[in-house]
Each structure stands twice: as structure tokens, then as C-alpha cells.
Coordinates of C-alpha atoms in Angstrom, one line a residue:
Chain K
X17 CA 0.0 0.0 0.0
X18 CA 2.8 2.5 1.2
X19 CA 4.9 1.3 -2.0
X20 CA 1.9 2.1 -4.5
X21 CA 1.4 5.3 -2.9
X22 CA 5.3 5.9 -3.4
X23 CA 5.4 5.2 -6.9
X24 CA 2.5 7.4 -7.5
X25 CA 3.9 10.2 -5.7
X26 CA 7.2 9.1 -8.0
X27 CA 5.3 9.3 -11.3
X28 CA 4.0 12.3 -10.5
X29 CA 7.1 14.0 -9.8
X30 CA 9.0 13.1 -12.3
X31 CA 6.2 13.8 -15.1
X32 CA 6.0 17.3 -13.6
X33 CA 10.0 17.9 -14.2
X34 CA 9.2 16.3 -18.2
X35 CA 6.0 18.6 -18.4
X36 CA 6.3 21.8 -16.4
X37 CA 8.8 23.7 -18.2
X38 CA 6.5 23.2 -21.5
X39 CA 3.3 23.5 -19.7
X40 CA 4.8 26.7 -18.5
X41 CA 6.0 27.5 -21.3
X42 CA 2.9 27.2 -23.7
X43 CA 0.5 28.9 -21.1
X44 CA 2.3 31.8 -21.3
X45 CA 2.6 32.2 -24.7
X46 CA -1.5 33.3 -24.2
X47 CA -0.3 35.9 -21.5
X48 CA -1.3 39.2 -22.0
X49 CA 2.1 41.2 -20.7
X50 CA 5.5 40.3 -21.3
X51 CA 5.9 38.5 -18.1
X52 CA 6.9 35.2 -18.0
X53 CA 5.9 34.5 -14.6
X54 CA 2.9 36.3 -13.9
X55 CA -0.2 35.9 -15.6
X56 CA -2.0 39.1 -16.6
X57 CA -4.8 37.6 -19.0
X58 CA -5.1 35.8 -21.6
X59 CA -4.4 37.0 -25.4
X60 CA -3.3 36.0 -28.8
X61 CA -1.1 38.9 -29.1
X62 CA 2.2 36.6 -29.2
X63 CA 0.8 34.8 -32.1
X64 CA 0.3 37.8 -34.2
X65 CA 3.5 39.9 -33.4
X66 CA 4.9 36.5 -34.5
X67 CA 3.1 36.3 -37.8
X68 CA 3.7 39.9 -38.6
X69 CA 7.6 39.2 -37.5
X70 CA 9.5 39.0 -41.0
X71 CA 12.6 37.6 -39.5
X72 CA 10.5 34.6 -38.4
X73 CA 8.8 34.5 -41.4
X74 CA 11.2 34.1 -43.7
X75 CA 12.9 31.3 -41.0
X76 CA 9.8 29.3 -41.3
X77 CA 9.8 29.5 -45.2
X78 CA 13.3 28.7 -45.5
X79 CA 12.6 25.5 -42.7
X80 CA 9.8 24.2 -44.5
X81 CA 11.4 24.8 -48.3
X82 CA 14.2 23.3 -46.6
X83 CA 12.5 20.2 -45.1
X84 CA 10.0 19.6 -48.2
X85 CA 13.6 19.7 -50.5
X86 CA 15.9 17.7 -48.9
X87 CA 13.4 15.3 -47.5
X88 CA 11.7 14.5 -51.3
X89 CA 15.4 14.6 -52.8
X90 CA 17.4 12.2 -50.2
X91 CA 14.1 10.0 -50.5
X92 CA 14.9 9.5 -54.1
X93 CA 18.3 9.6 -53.4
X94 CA 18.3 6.9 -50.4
X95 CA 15.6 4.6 -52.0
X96 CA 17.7 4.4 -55.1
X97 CA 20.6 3.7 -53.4
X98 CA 19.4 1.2 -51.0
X99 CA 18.2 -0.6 -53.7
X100 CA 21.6 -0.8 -54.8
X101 CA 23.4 -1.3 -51.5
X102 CA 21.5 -4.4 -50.9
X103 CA 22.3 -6.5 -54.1
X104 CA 26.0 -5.7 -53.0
X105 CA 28.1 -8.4 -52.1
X106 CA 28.5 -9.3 -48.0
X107 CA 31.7 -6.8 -47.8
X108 CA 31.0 -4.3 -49.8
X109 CA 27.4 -3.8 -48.3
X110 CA 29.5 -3.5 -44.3
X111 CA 31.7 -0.9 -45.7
X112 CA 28.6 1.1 -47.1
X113 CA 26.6 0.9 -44.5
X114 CA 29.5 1.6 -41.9
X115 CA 30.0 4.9 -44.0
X116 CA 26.4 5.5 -44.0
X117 CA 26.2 5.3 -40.6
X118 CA 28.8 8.2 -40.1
X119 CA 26.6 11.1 -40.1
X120 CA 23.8 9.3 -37.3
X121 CA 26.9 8.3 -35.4
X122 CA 28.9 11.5 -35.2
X123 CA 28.4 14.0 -33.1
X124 CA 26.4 16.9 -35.0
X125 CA 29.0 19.4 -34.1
X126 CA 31.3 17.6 -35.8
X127 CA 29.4 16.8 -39.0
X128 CA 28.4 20.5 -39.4
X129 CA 32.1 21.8 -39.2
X130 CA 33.4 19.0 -41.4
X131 CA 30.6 20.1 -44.1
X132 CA 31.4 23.6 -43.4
X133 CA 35.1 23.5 -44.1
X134 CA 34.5 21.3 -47.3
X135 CA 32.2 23.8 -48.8
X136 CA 34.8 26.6 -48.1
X137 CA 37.7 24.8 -49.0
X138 CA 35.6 23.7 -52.7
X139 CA 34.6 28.1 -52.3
X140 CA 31.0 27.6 -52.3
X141 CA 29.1 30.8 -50.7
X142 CA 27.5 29.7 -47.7
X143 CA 23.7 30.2 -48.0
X144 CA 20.6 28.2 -48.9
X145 CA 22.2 25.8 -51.3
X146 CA 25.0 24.5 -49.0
X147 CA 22.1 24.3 -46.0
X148 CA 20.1 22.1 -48.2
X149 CA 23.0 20.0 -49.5
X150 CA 23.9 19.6 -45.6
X151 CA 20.4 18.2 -44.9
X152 CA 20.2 15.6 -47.8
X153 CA 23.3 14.4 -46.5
X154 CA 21.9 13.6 -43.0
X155 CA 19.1 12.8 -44.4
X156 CA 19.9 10.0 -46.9
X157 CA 21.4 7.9 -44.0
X158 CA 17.8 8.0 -42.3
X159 CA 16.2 6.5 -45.4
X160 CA 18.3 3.9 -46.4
X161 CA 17.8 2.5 -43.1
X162 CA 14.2 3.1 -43.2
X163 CA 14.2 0.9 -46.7
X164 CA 16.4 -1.6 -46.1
X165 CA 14.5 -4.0 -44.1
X166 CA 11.9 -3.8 -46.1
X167 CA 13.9 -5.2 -49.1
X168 CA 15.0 -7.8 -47.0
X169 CA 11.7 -9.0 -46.9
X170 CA 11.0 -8.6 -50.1
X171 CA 10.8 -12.5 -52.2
X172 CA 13.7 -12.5 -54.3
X173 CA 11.8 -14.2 -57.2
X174 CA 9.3 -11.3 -57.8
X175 CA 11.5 -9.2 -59.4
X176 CA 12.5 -12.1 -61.8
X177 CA 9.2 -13.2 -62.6
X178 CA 8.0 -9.6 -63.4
X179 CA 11.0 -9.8 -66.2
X180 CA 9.6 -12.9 -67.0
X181 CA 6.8 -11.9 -68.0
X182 CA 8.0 -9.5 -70.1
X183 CA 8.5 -6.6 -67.7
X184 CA 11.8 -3.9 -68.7
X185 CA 14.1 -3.7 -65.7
X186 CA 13.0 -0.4 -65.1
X187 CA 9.1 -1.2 -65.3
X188 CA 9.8 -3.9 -63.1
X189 CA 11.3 -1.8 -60.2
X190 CA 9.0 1.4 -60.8
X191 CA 5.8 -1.3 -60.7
X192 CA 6.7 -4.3 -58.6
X193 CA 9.3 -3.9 -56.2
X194 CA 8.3 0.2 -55.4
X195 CA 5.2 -0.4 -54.2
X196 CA 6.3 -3.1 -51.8
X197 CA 8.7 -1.2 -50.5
X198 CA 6.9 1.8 -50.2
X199 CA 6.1 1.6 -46.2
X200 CA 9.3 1.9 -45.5
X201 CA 10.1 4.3 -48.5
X202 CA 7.0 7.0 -46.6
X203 CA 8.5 6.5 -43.1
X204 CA 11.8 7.1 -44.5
X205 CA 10.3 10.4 -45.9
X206 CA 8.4 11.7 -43.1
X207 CA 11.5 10.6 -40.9
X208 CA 14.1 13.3 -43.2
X209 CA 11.2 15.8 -43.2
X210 CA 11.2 15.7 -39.2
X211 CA 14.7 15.6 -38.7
X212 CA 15.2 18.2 -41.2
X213 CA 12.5 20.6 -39.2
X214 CA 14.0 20.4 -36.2
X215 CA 17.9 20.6 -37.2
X216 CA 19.8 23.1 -35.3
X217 CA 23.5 22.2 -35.1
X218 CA 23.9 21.4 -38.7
X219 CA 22.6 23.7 -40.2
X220 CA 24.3 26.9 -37.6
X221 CA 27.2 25.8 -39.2
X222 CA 26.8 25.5 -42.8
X223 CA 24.4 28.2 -43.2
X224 CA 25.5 32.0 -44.6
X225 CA 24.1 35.2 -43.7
X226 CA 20.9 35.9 -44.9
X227 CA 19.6 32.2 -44.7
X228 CA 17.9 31.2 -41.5
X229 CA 15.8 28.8 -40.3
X230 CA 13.5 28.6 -37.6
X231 CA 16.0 26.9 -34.7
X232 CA 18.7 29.6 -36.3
X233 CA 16.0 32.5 -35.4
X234 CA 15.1 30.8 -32.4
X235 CA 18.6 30.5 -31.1
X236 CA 19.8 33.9 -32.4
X237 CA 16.3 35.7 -30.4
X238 CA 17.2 33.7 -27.4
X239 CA 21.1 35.0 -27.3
X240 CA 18.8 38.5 -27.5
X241 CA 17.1 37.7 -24.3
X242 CA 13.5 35.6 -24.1
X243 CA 10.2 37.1 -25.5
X244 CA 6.9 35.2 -25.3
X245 CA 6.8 35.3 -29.2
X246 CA 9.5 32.7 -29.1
X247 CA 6.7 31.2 -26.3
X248 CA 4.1 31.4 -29.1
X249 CA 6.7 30.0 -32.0
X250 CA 7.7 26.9 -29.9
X251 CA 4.0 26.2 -29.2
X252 CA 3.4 26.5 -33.1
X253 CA 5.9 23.7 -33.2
X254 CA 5.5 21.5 -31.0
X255 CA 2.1 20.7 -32.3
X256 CA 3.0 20.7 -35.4
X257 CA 5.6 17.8 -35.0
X258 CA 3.5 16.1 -32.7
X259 CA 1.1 15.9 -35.7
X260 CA 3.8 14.3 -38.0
X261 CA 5.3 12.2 -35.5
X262 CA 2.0 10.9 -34.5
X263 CA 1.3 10.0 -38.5
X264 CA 4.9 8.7 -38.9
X265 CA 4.6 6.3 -35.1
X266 CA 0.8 5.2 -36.2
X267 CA 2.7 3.8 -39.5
X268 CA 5.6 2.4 -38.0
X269 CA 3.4 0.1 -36.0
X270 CA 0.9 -0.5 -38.2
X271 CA 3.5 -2.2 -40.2
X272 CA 4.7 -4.1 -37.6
X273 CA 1.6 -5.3 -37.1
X274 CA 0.9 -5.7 -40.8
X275 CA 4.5 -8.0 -40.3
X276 CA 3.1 -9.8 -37.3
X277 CA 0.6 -10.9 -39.4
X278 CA 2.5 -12.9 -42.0
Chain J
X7 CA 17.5 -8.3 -58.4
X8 CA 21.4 -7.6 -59.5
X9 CA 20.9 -3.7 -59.3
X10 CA 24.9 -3.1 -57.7
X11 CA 24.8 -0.2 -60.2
X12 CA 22.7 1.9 -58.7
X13 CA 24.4 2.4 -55.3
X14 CA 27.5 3.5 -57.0
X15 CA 26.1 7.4 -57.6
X16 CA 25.6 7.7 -53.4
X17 CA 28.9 5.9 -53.3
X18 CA 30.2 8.9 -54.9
X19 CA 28.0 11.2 -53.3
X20 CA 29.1 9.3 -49.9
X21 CA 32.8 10.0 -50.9
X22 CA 32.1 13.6 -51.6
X23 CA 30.1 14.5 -48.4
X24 CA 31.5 11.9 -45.8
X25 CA 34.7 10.8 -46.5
X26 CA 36.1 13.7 -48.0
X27 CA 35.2 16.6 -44.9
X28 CA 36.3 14.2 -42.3
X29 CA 39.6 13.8 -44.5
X30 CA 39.7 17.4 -44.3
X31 CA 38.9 17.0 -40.8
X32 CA 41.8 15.0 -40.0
X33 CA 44.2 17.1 -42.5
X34 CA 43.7 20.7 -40.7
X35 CA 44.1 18.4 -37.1
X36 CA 47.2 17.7 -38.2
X37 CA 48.5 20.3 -39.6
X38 CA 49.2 24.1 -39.2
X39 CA 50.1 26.8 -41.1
X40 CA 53.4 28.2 -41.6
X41 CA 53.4 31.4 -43.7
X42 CA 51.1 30.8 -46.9
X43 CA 51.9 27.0 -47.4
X44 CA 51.0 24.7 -44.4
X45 CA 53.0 21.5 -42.9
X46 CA 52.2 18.5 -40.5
X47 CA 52.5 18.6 -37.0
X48 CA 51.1 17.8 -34.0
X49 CA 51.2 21.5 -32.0
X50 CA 47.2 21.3 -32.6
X51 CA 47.2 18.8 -29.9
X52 CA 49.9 20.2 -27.6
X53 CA 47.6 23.1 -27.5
X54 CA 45.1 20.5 -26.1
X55 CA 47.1 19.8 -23.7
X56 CA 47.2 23.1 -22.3
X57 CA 45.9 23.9 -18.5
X58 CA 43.0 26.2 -20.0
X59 CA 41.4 23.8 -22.4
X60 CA 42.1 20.2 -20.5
X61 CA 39.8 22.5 -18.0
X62 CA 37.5 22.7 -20.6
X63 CA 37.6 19.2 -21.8
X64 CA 37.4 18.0 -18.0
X65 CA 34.5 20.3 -17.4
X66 CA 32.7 18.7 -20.2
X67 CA 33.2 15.2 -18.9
X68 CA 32.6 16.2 -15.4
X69 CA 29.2 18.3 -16.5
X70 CA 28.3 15.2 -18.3
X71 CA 29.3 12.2 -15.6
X72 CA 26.9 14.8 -13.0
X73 CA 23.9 14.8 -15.9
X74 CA 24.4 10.7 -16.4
X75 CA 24.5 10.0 -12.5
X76 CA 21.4 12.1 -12.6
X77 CA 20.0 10.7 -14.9
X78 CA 20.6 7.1 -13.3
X79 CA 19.1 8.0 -10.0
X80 CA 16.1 9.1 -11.2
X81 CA 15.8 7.3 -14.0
X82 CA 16.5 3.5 -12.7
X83 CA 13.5 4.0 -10.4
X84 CA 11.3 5.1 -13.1
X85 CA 12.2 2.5 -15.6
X86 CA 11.3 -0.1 -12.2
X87 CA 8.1 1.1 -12.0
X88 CA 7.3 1.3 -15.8
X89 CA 8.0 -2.3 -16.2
X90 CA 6.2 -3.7 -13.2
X91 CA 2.8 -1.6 -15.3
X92 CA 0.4 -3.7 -17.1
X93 CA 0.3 -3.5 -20.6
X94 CA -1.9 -0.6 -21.3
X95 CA -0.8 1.9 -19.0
X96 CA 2.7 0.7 -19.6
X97 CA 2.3 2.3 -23.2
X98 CA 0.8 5.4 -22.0
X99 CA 3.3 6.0 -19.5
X100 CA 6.3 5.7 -22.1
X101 CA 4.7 7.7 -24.5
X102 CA 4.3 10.4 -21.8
X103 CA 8.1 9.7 -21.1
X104 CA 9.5 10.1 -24.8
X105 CA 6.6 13.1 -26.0
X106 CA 8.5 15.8 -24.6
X107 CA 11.5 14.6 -26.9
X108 CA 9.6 15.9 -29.9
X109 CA 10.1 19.2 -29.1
X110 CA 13.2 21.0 -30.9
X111 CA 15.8 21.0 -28.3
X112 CA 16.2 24.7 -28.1
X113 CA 12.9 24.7 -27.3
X114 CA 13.0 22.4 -24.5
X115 CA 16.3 24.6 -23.1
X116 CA 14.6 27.5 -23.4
X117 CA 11.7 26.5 -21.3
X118 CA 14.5 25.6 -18.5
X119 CA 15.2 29.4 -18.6
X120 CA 12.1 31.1 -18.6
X121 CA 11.8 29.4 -15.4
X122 CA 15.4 29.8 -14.0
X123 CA 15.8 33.5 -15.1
X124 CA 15.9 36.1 -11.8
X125 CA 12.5 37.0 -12.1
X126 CA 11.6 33.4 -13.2
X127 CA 8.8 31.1 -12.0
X128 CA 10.8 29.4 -9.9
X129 CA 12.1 32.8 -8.4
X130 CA 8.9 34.3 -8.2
X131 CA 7.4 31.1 -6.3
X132 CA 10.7 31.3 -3.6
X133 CA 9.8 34.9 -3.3
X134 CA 6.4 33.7 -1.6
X135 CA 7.9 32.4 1.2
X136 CA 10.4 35.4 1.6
X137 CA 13.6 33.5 -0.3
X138 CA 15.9 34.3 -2.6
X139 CA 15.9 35.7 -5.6
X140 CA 18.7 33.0 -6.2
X141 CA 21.3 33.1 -9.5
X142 CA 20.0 29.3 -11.3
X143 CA 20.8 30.5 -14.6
X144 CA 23.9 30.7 -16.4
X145 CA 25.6 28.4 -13.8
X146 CA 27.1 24.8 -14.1
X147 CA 23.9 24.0 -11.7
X148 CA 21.2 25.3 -14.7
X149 CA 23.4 22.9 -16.9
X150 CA 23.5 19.9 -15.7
X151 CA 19.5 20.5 -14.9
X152 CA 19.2 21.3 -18.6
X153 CA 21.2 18.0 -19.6
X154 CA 19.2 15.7 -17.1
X155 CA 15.9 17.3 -18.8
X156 CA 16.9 16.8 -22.2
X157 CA 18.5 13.0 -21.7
X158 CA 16.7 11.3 -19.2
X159 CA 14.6 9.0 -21.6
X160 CA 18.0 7.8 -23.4
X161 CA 18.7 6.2 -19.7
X162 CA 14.8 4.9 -18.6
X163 CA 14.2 3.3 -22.2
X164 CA 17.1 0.9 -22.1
X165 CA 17.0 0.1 -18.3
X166 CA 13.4 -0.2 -19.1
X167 CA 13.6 -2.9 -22.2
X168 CA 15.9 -5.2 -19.8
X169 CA 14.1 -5.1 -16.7
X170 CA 11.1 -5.5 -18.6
X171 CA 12.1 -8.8 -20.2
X172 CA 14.0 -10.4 -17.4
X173 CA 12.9 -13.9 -16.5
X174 CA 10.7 -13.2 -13.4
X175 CA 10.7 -16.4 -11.9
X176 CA 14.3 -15.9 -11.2
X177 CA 12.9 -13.0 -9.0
X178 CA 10.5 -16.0 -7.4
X179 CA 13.1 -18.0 -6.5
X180 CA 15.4 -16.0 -5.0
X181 CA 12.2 -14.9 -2.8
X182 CA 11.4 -18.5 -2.3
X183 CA 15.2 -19.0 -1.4
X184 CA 14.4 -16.4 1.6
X185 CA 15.5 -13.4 0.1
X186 CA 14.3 -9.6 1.6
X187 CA 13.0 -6.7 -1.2
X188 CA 16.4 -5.6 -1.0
X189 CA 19.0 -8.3 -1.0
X190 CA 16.7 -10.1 -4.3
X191 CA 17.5 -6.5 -6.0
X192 CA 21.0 -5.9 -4.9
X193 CA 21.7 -9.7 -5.6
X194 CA 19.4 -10.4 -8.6
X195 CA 17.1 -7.4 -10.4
X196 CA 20.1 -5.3 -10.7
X197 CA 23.0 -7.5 -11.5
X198 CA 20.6 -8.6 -14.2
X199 CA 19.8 -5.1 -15.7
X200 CA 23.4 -3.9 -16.1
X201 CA 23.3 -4.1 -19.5
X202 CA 20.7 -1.7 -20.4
X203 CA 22.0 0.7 -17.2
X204 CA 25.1 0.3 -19.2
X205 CA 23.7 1.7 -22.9
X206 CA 21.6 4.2 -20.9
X207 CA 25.3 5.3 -19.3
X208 CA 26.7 5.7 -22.7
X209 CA 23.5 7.4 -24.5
X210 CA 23.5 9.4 -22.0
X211 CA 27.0 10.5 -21.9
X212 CA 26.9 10.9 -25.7
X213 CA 25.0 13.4 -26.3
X214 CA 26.2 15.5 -22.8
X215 CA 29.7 15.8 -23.6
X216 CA 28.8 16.7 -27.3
X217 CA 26.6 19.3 -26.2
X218 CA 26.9 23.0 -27.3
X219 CA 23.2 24.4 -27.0
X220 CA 22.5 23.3 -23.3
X221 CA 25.6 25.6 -22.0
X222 CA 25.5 28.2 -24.5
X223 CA 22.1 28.7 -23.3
X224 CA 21.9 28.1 -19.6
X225 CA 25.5 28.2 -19.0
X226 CA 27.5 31.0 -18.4
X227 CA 30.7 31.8 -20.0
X228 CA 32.0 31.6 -23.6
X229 CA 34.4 28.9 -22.7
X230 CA 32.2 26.7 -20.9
X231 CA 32.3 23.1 -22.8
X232 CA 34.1 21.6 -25.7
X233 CA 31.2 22.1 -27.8
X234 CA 31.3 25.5 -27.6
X235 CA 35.2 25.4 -27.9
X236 CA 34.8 23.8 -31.3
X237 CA 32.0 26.3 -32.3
X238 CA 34.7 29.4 -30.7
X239 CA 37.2 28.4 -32.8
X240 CA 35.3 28.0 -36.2
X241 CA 33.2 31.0 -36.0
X242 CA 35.1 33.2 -34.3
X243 CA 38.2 32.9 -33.7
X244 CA 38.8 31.2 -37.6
X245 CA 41.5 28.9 -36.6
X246 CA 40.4 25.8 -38.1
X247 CA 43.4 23.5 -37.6
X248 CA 42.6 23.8 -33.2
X249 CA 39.2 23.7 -33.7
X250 CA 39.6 20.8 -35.9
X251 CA 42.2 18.8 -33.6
X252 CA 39.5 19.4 -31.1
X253 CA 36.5 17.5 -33.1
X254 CA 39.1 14.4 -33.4
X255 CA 38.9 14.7 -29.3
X256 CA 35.2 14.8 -29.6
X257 CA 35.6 11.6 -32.2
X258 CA 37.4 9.7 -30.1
X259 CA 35.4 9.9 -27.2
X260 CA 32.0 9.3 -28.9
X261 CA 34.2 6.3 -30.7
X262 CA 35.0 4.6 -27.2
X263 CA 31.4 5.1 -26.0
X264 CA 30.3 3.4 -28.9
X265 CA 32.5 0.9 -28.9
X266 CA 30.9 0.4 -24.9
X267 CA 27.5 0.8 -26.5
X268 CA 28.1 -2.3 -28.8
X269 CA 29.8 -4.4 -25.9
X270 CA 26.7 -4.7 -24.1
X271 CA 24.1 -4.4 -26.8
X272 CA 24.8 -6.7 -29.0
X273 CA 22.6 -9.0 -27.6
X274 CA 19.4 -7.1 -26.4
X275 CA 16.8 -4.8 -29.1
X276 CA 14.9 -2.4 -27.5
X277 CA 11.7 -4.0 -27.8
X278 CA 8.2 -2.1 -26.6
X279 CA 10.0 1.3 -27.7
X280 CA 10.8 0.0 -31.0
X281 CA 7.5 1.4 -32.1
X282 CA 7.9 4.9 -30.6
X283 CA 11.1 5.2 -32.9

């Protein structure tokens, strides 16, 4: 009886660390007054001064130009690719993947100065094009992981019997191995748009002037000193990927359900 | 399916964005300019070894052992009390655990200093009962909270996925034997779960040394981790070949934890979070 009561009293405590500072932080993005500890009334001021903000406007279209880009283009990229890498032979598919893994496994500090000093040293002008070259190529890594099992469970006699039957290589992949792979092809995508959104570190460093995105502006208001319109952004955000990540979660497991199955 | 072909283009591509900047990586480490041409050398790392940034680096790895204790104290409890849940509420309760991860984590840092600021929350609240206003932020204190906030999943969920699939009549018998509460968890729960309290250790640790955003943010000081020693010297103070020698420290020490991380995973997935991520 006194355990139960102690684990409640546990729960509780520790789920108030995890939720206070966002609770907090999402009430107050209503307040009426500046204050971020005293609540004055509520309002939707935040939320306009942050839609009227250009500087955070033109964050958010360069995140989600940004996102939509290199999430669509490592897709192709990575789904092409993993195609590829798993018809390799047993080494040459380890040393792949081992260098595929490289951008998950380092730290991101260390993959955003790498990419910066390679697109000096090559004189590329930092801006949007090096930012979005920097996401595909954290993003690819994401994908190919995401497809890969699912070509492993693909039946390896499909393919030939769809060239059997007449089928052009091409045809063949673009009609019968695609849409079996697809699953994992979506979850791949929704996986680079997400991680993409929510980049920081990688993209502080290989951005230029001129090009930010919304954790750039978010970072650079916050070295400013806090205002509840970043309050009002985060809140903005937070739903939003809770949205995705809920759509991208419901398919993960319905797929492994869907694999139960068989 | 013989399709080899078509992973040669990202073989290329992998060349060009992977191999080739962490060449360059290694090159400026190693190097360091003399006049206009440049020459190999190790002075990148002697300056390592200098009193002011050992500091640094030990800071770092003292800031992050604090956040990964922490995190173990509070988190091997939780990850007990998870896995002793029925199913249903099981789920809920480690969805509530990992949600707060899908906020951007400047976000989540942030929220640690509206509340620590002066005239913060938590201030505020202290000033009710005549205390304070205390200095939380921008000290190693408001750092180590911020790390602990950001990482304590990475410890429950593993902890979590062994204790959750330990053999329980092992548990039983050990009870049966005449074993107290505590001596069947000092002599059989946690022997048992070291594995997972070992990944959570290292996913922990990960991230905390590697860290730039938590101290830049809550901590004070421009100097304050490695992180932001790495992000000093390539922004600002433009000397890539230090700042360089200083990401093969970071390497190595993610490289070792990994190298942990494999030891004692090898042989457990993390099932029940496997389709949370």
C-alpha cells in the first residue's frame, strides 16, 4: 500500500520535471504582458506579433522549403541507393553501411564543421544551397535505413518473374518492387522531413548570412534575451511535430503489425 | 535483383560529403600553417594539452558524468516502476516519457530558462515564502539540470527494455530461497539489468559531452564546454586546424562510447519502444 502510494507520488514528480517547463511554457505564450511568470490575462497577441515578424517569417519559409527539398530529394536519393546497396556483395554492403552510418553516429558538431570546411575549402558561398546539400546528406542515412529491411523482406523471385513476363528492368522496379517497398520508403520520408525541421547544429554551421531557419532565429532571439513570441513559435511547433510524428509512429506500427501478421 | 549499379552514384556522393570533410577534418588536425603553405604537426594537440582547455575538456566530462549520474538516479526508479505496469498503462506512460522529446531541443532549453531567469517562476514562487531571488541561470547547476531534462529517456528506455524482459521467476526463486525486497535487488534485479543501465550510461554520456546548446544557453561563460570550444574556434576565432584537432577529441570519445555501446548491446533490441522510434 505505502509502495503504491510511493510510486505514484514518483510518477507524478518526475512527469511534472518532463512537463512543467512546457506546460509553462505554452500557457504563457497566451499571457497578455511580457511577463513570464505572472499571468495578466489571456491574449493571442504573441501569435500575431509572431506572424507579422518578418525575420521569423522568412525562418519558417526557408525551414519548410528546406525540409520539403531535402526530405523529397534524399528520398529518391536513399531509395535508389538502398536498392543498390543491398544487391551488393557481404563486404561491400559492411563498408557502405558503416559509411552510411557516419553522419547518425557522429556527433552533429562535428558533421556541421566538417561540411562547413568542405564547402569553403571547394569556395561555395554559404547560403541556402549549402544548407540544403547539408540536410540531404543527413538525411539519406535516415532513409536507407528506413528501406532496407523492407527489401530484406522482399521475395527475391518477384523481381525475376515480373522480367519474365515481359516486364523492362526499369518497369519492373517502378511497378513491382516500389510499391512493396513503399512503407518503408514513406517513413523514410516523413523521418528526413522531421529531422530536417527540427535541425539546429547542422545547419548553424553551414548556413551564410541571410539564410535562417526557424531553430537559427530561435537561437539567435534567445542569445537577445527571451520574448513570449518565441513562447508562441515553440508552441506552433510543437504541435506541429506532434502531428507528424504521430502520422509517422501510427505507420511504423501498423507495419509491424501488418509484419506480425504474415 | 542484381541492381549493384545503382548504389555507386551515393557511393560517390558518400565520398564527396563523408569521406572527404572528415579527411579534411583530420588534414587541418594535423596540420598548421606556416606562412602561406601549411606543414604536418602535432602543436594542434599540444595546445590541447594546455591547463585552459584540459579545463574545458574535463569540465565537459565532469558536467556530463553529474547529468548521467542524474539521470541514473532518477531514471533506474522510473524504468522499475514502468515495467512492473500492465500493458496498457505501460504504453501510455512511455509515451508520456519520450513526447516531450519531440520538441526541438532549443525549445525544450529554453523553457528551462524562462523558469530559472531572476524574475523566473521558480524565483517568483521562492519569493512567496520570503527567499531568494537565487542566481539558477547561467551556472554549471542550470546545466546539468538542462542536460538531465533533455537525456533522461535515453537512460529509462534501455533500463526499461531489460528489466522489462527479465525472467521473473528468477525473481521468485530467490524470494522462495528467503530473500528480503532488498537483497533479491542488490543480488538479482540489478545484476541482471546492467546491461541496459550500461547503454543508458553511454546514450547518455553521448550526447552530454557533445553538447553545445544546453551551456551556451543556460550556462555562463563563452568557454564553458568543448562544444562550444569547437563552435569558438570555427566562427570566431577562424582557426580551423585547433578547432579541428578538437572535433578528433570529440571523435574519439564518442568512438569509445560506442565501442561500450556495442559491448553490451549486442545481444538485447529495445523492444516495446521499437515502435515509438
Amino acid at each position: 500500500m505505502v509502495k503504491r502510494l510511493f510510486e505514484k507520488l514518483y510518477l507524478l514528480l518526475i512527469f511534472a520535471f518532463l512537463y512543467a517547463p512546457i506546460v509553462v511554457l505554452m500557457a504563457f505564450s497566451f499571457n497578455e504582458s511580457k511577463s513570464r511568470s505572472v499571468w495578466t490575462g489571456f491574449s493571442l497577441k504573441w501569435y500575431e506579433k509572431v506572424f507579422q515578424n518578418s525575420e521569423i517569417m522568412s525562418a519558417l519559409y526557408y525551414t519548410l522549403l528546406l525540409a520539403i527539398f531535402s526530405a523529397v530529394i534524399a528520398t529518391i536519393i536513399g531509395t535508389i541507393s538502398a536498392i543498390g546497396i543491398h544487391s551488393l556483395g557481404k563486404w561491400g554492403k559492411k563498408l557502405t553501411l558503416d559509411i552510411n552510418y557516419l553522419p547518425v553516429l557522429n556527433p552533429d558538431i562535428v558533421t556541421g564543421v566538417s561540411l562547413m570546411i568542405l564547402f569553403i575549402f571547394v569556395k561555395m558561398r554559404l547560403g541556402f544551397l549549402t544548407l540544403l546539400l547539408s540536410h540531404i546528406v543527413f538525411n539519406i542515412p535516415y532513409v536507407i535505413i528506413s528501406v532496407l529491411p523492407k527489401l530484406r523482406q522482399l521475395d527475391k523471385n518477384i523481381y525475376e518473374a515480373a522480367l519474365d513476363l515481359g516486364a523492362t528492368p526499369g518497369y519492373a522496379i517502378r511497378r513491382v518492387i516500389l510499391p512493396q517497398i513503399m512503407p518503408g520508403v514513406i517513413t523514410g520520408l516523413l523521418l528526413a522531413f522531421t529531422l530536417s525541421l527540427d535541425d539546429f547544429v547542422i545547419s548553424f554551421f553551414t548556413t551564410g548570412s541571410g539564410v535562417t531557419n526557424l531553430s537559427i532565429a530561435i537561437y539567435s532571439m534567445t542569445r537577445r534575451g527571451v520574448s513570449p513570441e518565441i513562447n508562441a513559435i515553440s508552441t506552433l511547433m510543437f504541435v506541429v511535430v506532434l502531428v507528424l510524428l504521430v502520422v509517422v509512429n501510427g505507420r511504423m506500427s501498423d507495419e509491424k503489425t501488418a509484419s506480425d501478421n504474415h | 535483383m542484381k541492381k549493384k549499379w545503382l548504389s555507386y552514384p551515393y557511393m560517390i556522393w558518400m565520398a564527396i560529403f563523408i569521406v572527404i570533410p572528415m579527411a579534411l577534418v583530420l588534414f587541418y588536425a594535423f596540420t598548421v600553417k606556416d606562412g602561406e603553405s601549411v606543414r604536418f604537426s602535432l602543436a594542434n594537440f599540444q595546445k590541447f594539452c594546455q591547463p585552459v582547455y584540459l579545463k574545458v575538456a574535463l569540465r565537459s566530462i565532469m558536467l556530463a558524468f553529474y547529468c548521467t549520474i542524474g539521470c541514473f538516479l532518477l531514471g533506474y526508479p522510473l524504468a522499475m516502476i514502468l515495467a512492473s505496469k500492465e500493458y496498457v498503462k505501460k504504453r501510455m506512460l512511455l509515451l508520456l516519457l519520450i513526447l516531450p522529446m519531440w520538441m526541438n531541443i532549443l525549445l525544450r532549453t529554453y523553457a528551462w530558462m524562462t523558469l530559472l531567469e531572476k524574475n523566473g517562476l521558480i524565483n517568483n514562487f521562492l519569493g512567496n515564502f520570503g527567499l531568494g531571488p537565487y542566481q539558477f541561470l547561467y551556472t554549471d547547476v542550470a546545466v546539468v539540470i538542462g542536460m538531465i531534462y533533455n537525456f533522461l529517456p535515453f537512460m529509462v528506455l534501455p533500463i526499461y527494455s531489460v528489466l522489462v524482459k527479465m525472467d521473473h521467476s528468477l525473481i521468485e526463486a530467490a524470494e522462495d530461497l528467503g530473500a528480503g525486497r532488498l537483497t533479491v535487488f542488490r543480488k538479482v534485479t540489478f545484476p541482471l539489468s546492467i546491461p541496459g543501465v550500461m547503454s543508458g550510461v553511454v546514450m547518455v554520456f553521448m550526447p552530454a559531452v557533445s553538447t553545445f546548446i544546453i551551456s551556451r544557453l543556460l550556462g555562463g561563460g563563452q568557454f564553458s564546454l568543448i562544444g562550444n570550444l569547437i563552435e569558438q574556434q570555427f566562427l570566431w576565432v577562424g582557426d580551423w586546424h585547433f578547432g579541428s584537432a578538437l572535433s578528433i577529441v570529440m571523435m574519439i570519445l564518442i568512438l569509445i562510447s560506442t565501442a561500450i555501446l556495442n559491448h553490451y548491446d549486442r545481444d538485447h533490441d529495445n523492444e516495446g519502444v521499437g515502435g515509438l522510434w
